[in-house]
PDB file of C-alpha atoms in Angstrom:
ATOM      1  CA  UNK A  11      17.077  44.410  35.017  1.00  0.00           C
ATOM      2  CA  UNK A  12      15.212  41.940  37.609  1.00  0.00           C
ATOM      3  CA  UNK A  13      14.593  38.714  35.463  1.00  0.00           C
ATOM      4  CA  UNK A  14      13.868  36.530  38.365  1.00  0.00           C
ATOM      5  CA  UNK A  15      12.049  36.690  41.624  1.00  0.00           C
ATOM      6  CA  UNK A  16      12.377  33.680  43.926  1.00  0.00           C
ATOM      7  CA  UNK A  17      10.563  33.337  47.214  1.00  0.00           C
ATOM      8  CA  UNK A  18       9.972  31.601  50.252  1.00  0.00           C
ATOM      9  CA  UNK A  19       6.048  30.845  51.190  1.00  0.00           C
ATOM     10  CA  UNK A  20       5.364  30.754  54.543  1.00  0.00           C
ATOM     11  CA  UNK A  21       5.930  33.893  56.492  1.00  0.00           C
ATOM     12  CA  UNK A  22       7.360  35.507  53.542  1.00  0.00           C
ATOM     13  CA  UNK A  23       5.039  35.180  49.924  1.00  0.00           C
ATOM     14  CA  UNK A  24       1.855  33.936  51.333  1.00  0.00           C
ATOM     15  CA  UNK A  25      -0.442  35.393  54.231  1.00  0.00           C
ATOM     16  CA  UNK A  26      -1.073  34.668  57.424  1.00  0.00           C
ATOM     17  CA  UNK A  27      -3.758  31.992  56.493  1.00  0.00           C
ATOM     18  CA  UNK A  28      -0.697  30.463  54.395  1.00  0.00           C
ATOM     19  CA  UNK A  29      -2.073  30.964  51.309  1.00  0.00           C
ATOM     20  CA  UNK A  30      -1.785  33.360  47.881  1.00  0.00           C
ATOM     21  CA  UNK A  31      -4.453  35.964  48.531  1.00  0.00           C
ATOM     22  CA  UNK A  32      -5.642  38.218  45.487  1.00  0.00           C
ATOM     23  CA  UNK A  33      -3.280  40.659  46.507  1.00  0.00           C
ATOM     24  CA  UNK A  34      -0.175  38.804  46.483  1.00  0.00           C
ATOM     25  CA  UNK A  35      -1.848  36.584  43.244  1.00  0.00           C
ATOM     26  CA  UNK A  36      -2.090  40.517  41.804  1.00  0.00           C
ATOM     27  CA  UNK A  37       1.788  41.260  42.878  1.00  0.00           C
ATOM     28  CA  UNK A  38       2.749  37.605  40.889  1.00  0.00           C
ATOM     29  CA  UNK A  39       0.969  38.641  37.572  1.00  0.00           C
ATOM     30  CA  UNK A  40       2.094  41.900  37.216  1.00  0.00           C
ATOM     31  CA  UNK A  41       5.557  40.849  38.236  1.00  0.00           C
ATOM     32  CA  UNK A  42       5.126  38.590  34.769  1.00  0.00           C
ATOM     33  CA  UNK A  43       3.401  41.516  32.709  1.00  0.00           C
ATOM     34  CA  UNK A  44       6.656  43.374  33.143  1.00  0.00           C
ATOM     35  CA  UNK A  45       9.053  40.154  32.567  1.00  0.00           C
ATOM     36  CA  UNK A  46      10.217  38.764  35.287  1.00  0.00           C
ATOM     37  CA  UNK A  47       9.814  35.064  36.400  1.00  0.00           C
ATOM     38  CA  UNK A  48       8.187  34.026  39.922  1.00  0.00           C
ATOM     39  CA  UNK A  49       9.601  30.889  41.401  1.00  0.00           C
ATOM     40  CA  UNK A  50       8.563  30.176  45.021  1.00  0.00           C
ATOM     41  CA  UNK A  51      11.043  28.374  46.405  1.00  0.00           C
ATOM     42  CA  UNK A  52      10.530  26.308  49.587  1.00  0.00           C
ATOM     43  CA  UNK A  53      11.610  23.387  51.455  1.00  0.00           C
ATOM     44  CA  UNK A  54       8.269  21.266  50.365  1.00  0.00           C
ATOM     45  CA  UNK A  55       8.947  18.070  47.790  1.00  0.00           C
ATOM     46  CA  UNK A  56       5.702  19.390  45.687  1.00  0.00           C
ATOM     47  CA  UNK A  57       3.952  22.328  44.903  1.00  0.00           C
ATOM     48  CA  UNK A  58       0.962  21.086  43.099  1.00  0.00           C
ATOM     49  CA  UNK A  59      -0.544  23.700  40.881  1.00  0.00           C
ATOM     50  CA  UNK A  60      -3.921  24.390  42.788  1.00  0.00           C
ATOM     51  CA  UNK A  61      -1.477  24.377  45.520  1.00  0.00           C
ATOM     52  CA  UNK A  62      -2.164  27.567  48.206  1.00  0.00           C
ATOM     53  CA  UNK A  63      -3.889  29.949  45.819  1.00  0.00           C
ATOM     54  CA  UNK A  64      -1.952  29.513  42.959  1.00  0.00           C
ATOM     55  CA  UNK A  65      -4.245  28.485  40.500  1.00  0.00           C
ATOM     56  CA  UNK A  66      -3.756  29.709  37.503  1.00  0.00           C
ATOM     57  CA  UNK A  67      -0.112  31.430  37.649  1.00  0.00           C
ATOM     58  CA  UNK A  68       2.481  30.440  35.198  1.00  0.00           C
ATOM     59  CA  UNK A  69       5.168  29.534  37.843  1.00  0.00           C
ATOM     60  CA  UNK A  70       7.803  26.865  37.754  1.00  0.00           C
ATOM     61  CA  UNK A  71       8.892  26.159  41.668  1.00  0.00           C
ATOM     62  CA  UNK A  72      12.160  24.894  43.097  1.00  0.00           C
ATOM     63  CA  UNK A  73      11.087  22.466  45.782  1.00  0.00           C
ATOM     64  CA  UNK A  74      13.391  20.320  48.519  1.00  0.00           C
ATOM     65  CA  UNK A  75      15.451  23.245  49.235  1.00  0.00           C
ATOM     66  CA  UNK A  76      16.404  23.295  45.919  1.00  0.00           C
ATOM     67  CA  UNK A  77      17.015  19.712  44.872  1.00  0.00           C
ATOM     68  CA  UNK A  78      14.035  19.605  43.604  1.00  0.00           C
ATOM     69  CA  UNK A  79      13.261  22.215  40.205  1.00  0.00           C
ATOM     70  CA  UNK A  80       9.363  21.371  38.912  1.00  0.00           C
ATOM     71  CA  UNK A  81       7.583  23.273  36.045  1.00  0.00           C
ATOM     72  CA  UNK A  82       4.134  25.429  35.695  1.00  0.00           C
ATOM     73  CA  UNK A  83       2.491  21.802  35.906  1.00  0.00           C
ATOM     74  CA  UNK A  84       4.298  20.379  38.387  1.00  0.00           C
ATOM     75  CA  UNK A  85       6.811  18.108  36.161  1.00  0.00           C
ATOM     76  CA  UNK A  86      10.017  17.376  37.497  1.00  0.00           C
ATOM     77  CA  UNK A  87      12.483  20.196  35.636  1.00  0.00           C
ATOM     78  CA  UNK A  88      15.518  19.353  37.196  1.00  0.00           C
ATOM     79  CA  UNK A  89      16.793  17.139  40.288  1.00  0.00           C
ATOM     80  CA  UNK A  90      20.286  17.382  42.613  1.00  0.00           C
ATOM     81  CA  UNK A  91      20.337  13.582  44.332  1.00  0.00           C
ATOM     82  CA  UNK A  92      22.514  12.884  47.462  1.00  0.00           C
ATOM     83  CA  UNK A  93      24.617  10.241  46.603  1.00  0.00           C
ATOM     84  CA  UNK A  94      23.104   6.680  47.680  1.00  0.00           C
ATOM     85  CA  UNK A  95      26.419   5.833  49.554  1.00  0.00           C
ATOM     86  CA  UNK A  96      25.486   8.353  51.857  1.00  0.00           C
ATOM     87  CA  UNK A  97      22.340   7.554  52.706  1.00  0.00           C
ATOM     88  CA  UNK A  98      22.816   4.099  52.893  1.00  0.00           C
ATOM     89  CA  UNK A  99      25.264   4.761  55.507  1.00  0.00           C
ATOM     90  CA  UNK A 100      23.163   7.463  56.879  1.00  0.00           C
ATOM     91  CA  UNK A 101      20.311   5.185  57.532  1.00  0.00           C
ATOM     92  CA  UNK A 102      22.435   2.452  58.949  1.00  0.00           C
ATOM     93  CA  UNK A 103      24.094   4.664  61.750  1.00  0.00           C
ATOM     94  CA  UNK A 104      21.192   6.137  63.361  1.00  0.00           C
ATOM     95  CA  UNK A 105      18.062   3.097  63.006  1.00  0.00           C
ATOM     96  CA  UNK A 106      16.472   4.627  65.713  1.00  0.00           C
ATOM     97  CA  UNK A 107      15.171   8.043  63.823  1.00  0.00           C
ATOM     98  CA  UNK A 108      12.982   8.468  61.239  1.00  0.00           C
ATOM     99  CA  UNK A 109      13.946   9.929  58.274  1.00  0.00           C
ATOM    100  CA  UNK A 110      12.120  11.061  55.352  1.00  0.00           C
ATOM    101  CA  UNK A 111      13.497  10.780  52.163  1.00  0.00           C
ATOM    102  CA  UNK A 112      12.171  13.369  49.639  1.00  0.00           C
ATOM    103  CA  UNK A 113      12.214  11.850  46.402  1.00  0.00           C
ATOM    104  CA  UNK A 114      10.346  13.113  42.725  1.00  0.00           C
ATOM    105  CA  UNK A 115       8.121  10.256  43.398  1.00  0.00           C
ATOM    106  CA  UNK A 116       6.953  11.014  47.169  1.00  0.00           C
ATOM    107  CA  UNK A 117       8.461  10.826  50.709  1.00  0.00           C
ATOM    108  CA  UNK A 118       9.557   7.490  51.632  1.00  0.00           C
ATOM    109  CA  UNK A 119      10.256   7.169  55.527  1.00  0.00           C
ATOM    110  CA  UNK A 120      12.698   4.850  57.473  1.00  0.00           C
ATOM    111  CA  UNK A 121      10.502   4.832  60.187  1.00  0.00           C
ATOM    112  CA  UNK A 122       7.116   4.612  61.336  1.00  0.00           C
ATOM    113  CA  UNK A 123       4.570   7.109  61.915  1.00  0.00           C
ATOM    114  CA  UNK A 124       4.591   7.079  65.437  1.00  0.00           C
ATOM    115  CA  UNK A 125       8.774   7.706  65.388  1.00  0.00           C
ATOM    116  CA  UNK A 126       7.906  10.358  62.538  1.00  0.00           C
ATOM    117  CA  UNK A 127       5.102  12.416  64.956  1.00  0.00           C
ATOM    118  CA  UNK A 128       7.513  11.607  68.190  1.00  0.00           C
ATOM    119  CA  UNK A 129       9.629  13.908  66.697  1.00  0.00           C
ATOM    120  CA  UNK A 130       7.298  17.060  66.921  1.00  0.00           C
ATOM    121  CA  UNK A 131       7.397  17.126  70.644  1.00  0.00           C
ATOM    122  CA  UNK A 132      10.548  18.721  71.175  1.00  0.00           C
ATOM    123  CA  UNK A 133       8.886  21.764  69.311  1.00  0.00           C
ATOM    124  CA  UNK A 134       7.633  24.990  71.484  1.00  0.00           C
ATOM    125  CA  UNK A 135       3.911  25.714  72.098  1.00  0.00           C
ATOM    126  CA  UNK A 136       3.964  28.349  69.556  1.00  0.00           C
ATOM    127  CA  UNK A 137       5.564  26.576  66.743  1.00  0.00           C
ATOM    128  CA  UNK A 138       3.308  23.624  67.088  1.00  0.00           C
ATOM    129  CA  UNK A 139       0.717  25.410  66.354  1.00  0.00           C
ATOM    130  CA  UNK A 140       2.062  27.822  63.332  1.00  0.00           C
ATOM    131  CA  UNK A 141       3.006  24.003  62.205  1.00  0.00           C
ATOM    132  CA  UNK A 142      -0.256  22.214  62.767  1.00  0.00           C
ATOM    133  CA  UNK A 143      -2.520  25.506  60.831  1.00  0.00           C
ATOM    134  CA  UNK A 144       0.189  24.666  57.856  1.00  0.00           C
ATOM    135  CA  UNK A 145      -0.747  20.885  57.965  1.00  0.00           C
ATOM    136  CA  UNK A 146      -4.457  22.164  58.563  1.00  0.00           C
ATOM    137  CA  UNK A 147      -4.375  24.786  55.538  1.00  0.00           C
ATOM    138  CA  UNK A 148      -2.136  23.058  53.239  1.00  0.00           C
ATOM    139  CA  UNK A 149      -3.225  19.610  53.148  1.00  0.00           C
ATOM    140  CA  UNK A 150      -1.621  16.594  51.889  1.00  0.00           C
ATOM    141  CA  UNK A 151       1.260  17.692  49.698  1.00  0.00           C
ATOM    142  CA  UNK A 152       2.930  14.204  48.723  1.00  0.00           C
ATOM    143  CA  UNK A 153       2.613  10.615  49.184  1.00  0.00           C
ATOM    144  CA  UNK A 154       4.190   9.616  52.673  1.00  0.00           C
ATOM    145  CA  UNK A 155       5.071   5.995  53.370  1.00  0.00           C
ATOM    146  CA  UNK A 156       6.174   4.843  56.283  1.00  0.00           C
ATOM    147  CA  UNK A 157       8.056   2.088  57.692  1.00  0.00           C
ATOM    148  CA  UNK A 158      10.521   1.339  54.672  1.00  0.00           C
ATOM    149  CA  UNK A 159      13.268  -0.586  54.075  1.00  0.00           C
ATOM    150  CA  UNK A 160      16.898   0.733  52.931  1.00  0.00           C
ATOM    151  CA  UNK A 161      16.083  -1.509  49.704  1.00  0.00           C
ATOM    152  CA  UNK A 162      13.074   0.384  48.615  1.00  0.00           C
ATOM    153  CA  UNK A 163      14.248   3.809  49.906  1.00  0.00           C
ATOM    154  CA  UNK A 164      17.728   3.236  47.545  1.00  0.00           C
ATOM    155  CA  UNK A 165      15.603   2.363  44.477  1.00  0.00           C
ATOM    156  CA  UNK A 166      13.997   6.136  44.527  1.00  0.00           C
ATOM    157  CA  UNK A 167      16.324   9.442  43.975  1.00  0.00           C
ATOM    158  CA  UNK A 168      16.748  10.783  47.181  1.00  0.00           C
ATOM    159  CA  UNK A 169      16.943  14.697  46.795  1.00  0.00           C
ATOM    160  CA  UNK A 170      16.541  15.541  50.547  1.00  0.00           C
ATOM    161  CA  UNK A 171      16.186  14.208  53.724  1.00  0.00           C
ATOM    162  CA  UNK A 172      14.303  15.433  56.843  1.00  0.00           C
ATOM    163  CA  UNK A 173      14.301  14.184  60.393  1.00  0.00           C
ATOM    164  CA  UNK A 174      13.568  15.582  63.749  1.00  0.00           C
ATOM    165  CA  UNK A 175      15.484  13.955  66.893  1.00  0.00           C
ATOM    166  CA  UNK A 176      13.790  13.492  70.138  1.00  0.00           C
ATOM    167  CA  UNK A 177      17.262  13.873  72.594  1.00  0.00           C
ATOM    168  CA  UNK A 178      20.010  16.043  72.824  1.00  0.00           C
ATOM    169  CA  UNK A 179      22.747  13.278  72.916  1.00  0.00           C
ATOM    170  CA  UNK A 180      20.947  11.955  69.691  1.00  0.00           C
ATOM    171  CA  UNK A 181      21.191  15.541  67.658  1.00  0.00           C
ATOM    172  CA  UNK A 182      25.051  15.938  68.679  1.00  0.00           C
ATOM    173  CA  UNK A 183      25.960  12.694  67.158  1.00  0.00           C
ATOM    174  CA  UNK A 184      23.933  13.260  63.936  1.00  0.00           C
ATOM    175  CA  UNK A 185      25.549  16.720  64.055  1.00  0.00           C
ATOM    176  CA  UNK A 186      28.766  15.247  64.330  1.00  0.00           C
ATOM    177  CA  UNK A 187      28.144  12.641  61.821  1.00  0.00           C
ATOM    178  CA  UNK A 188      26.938  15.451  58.793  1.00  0.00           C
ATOM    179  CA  UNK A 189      30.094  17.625  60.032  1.00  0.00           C
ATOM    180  CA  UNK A 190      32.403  14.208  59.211  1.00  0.00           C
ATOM    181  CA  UNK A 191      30.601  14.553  55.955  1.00  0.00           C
ATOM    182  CA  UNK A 192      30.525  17.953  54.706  1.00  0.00           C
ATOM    183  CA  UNK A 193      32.349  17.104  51.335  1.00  0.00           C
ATOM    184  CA  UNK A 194      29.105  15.414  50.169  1.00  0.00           C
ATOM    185  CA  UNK A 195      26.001  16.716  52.229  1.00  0.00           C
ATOM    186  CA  UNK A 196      24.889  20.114  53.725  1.00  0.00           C
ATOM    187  CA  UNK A 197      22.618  20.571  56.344  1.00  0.00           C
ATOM    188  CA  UNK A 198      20.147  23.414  55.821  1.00  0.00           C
ATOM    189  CA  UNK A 199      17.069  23.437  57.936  1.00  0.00           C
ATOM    190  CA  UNK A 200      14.461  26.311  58.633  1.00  0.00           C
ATOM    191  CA  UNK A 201      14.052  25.450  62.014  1.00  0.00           C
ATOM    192  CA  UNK A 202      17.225  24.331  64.662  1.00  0.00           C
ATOM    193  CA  UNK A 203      15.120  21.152  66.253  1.00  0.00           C
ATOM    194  CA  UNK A 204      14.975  19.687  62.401  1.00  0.00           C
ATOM    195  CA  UNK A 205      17.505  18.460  59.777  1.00  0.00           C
ATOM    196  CA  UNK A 206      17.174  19.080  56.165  1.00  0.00           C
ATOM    197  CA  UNK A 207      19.969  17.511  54.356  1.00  0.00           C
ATOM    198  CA  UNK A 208      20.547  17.725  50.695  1.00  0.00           C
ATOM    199  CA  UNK A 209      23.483  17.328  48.608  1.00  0.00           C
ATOM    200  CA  UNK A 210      25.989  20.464  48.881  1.00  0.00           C
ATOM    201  CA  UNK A 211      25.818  21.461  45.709  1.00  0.00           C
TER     202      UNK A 211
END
């Protein structure tokens, strides 16, 4: 009756090390000997195919927290934009944060990397460093660039955006902001000092 499995990775499909071991690479096979179709499903823009033990495995992925949908060899399936309008005005409300924008073609970042690594610091002890062995174990998984302008941001599909804010009064006003526009945008992150914002569809 099962014909699909879907997944999170981290601290759910993979190990601790953050990776497909060959017992969980074992679970994903036979799960496809018997018919069903493994899709992780995670809030990364890519999930390259050598990607975290997974070498191998015929498995499509949905990616961005599902706005992204990318096949067996990493091709872009299926995308859900957020409508440029909105992240136009997005952008123009809050200048001071950085925001990535996850788009099929990389992450493209409205700030610079000092504002993007600023916002890590609110993060506890613990988390920092579950977050820095994921960096350390999962290495590059998309083109970043940094420091770009509305123009070149708008020309790419945004499918999600990320940002972390480093003050209180800051995240209340962004909060209020995405709560203004919850007819066009959800907010769905996986941890409460970030924002993941995709379209709410």
């Amino acid at each position: 009756m099962i014909k699909l499995f879907a997944s999170d990775l981290d601290g759910t499909l993979l190990n601790a090390l953050h990776e497909a071991d060959r017992t969980i690479r074992g679970a994903i096979k036979k799960a496809g000997e018997l018919g069903a179709h493994v899709v992780p499903a995670t809030g990364r823009s890519v999930l390259p195919i050598g990607d975290r033990g997974f070498t191998g495995l015929k498995i499509d992925a949905v990616c961005a927290n599902g706005s992204i949908v990318r096949g067996q060899n990493g091709e872009v399936l299926k995308t859900f934009s957020v409508d440029p309008a909105f992240v136009e005005e997005l952008l123009c409300a809050f200048p001071q944060i950085c925001f990535d924008c996850c788009t099929p073609d990389g992450m493209f970042s409205s700030g610079s990397y000092e504002m993007h690594q600023a916002g890590f610091k609110r993060d506890g002890l613990m988390r920092r460093i579950i977050m820095r062995g994921m960096r350390a174990r999962g290495g590059a998984h998309e083109e970043q660039f940094f420091d770009q302008p509305l123009s070149s941001i708008l020309s790419h599909e945004v499918c999600k955006i990320n940002c972390r804010v480093t003050s209180e009064e800051l995240d209340r006003e962004l909060k209020a902001f995405l709560a203004d526009h919850a007819d066009t945008v959800v907010n769905a992150p996986f941890d409460p000092v970030m924002f993941e914002i995709t379209d709410k569809d």
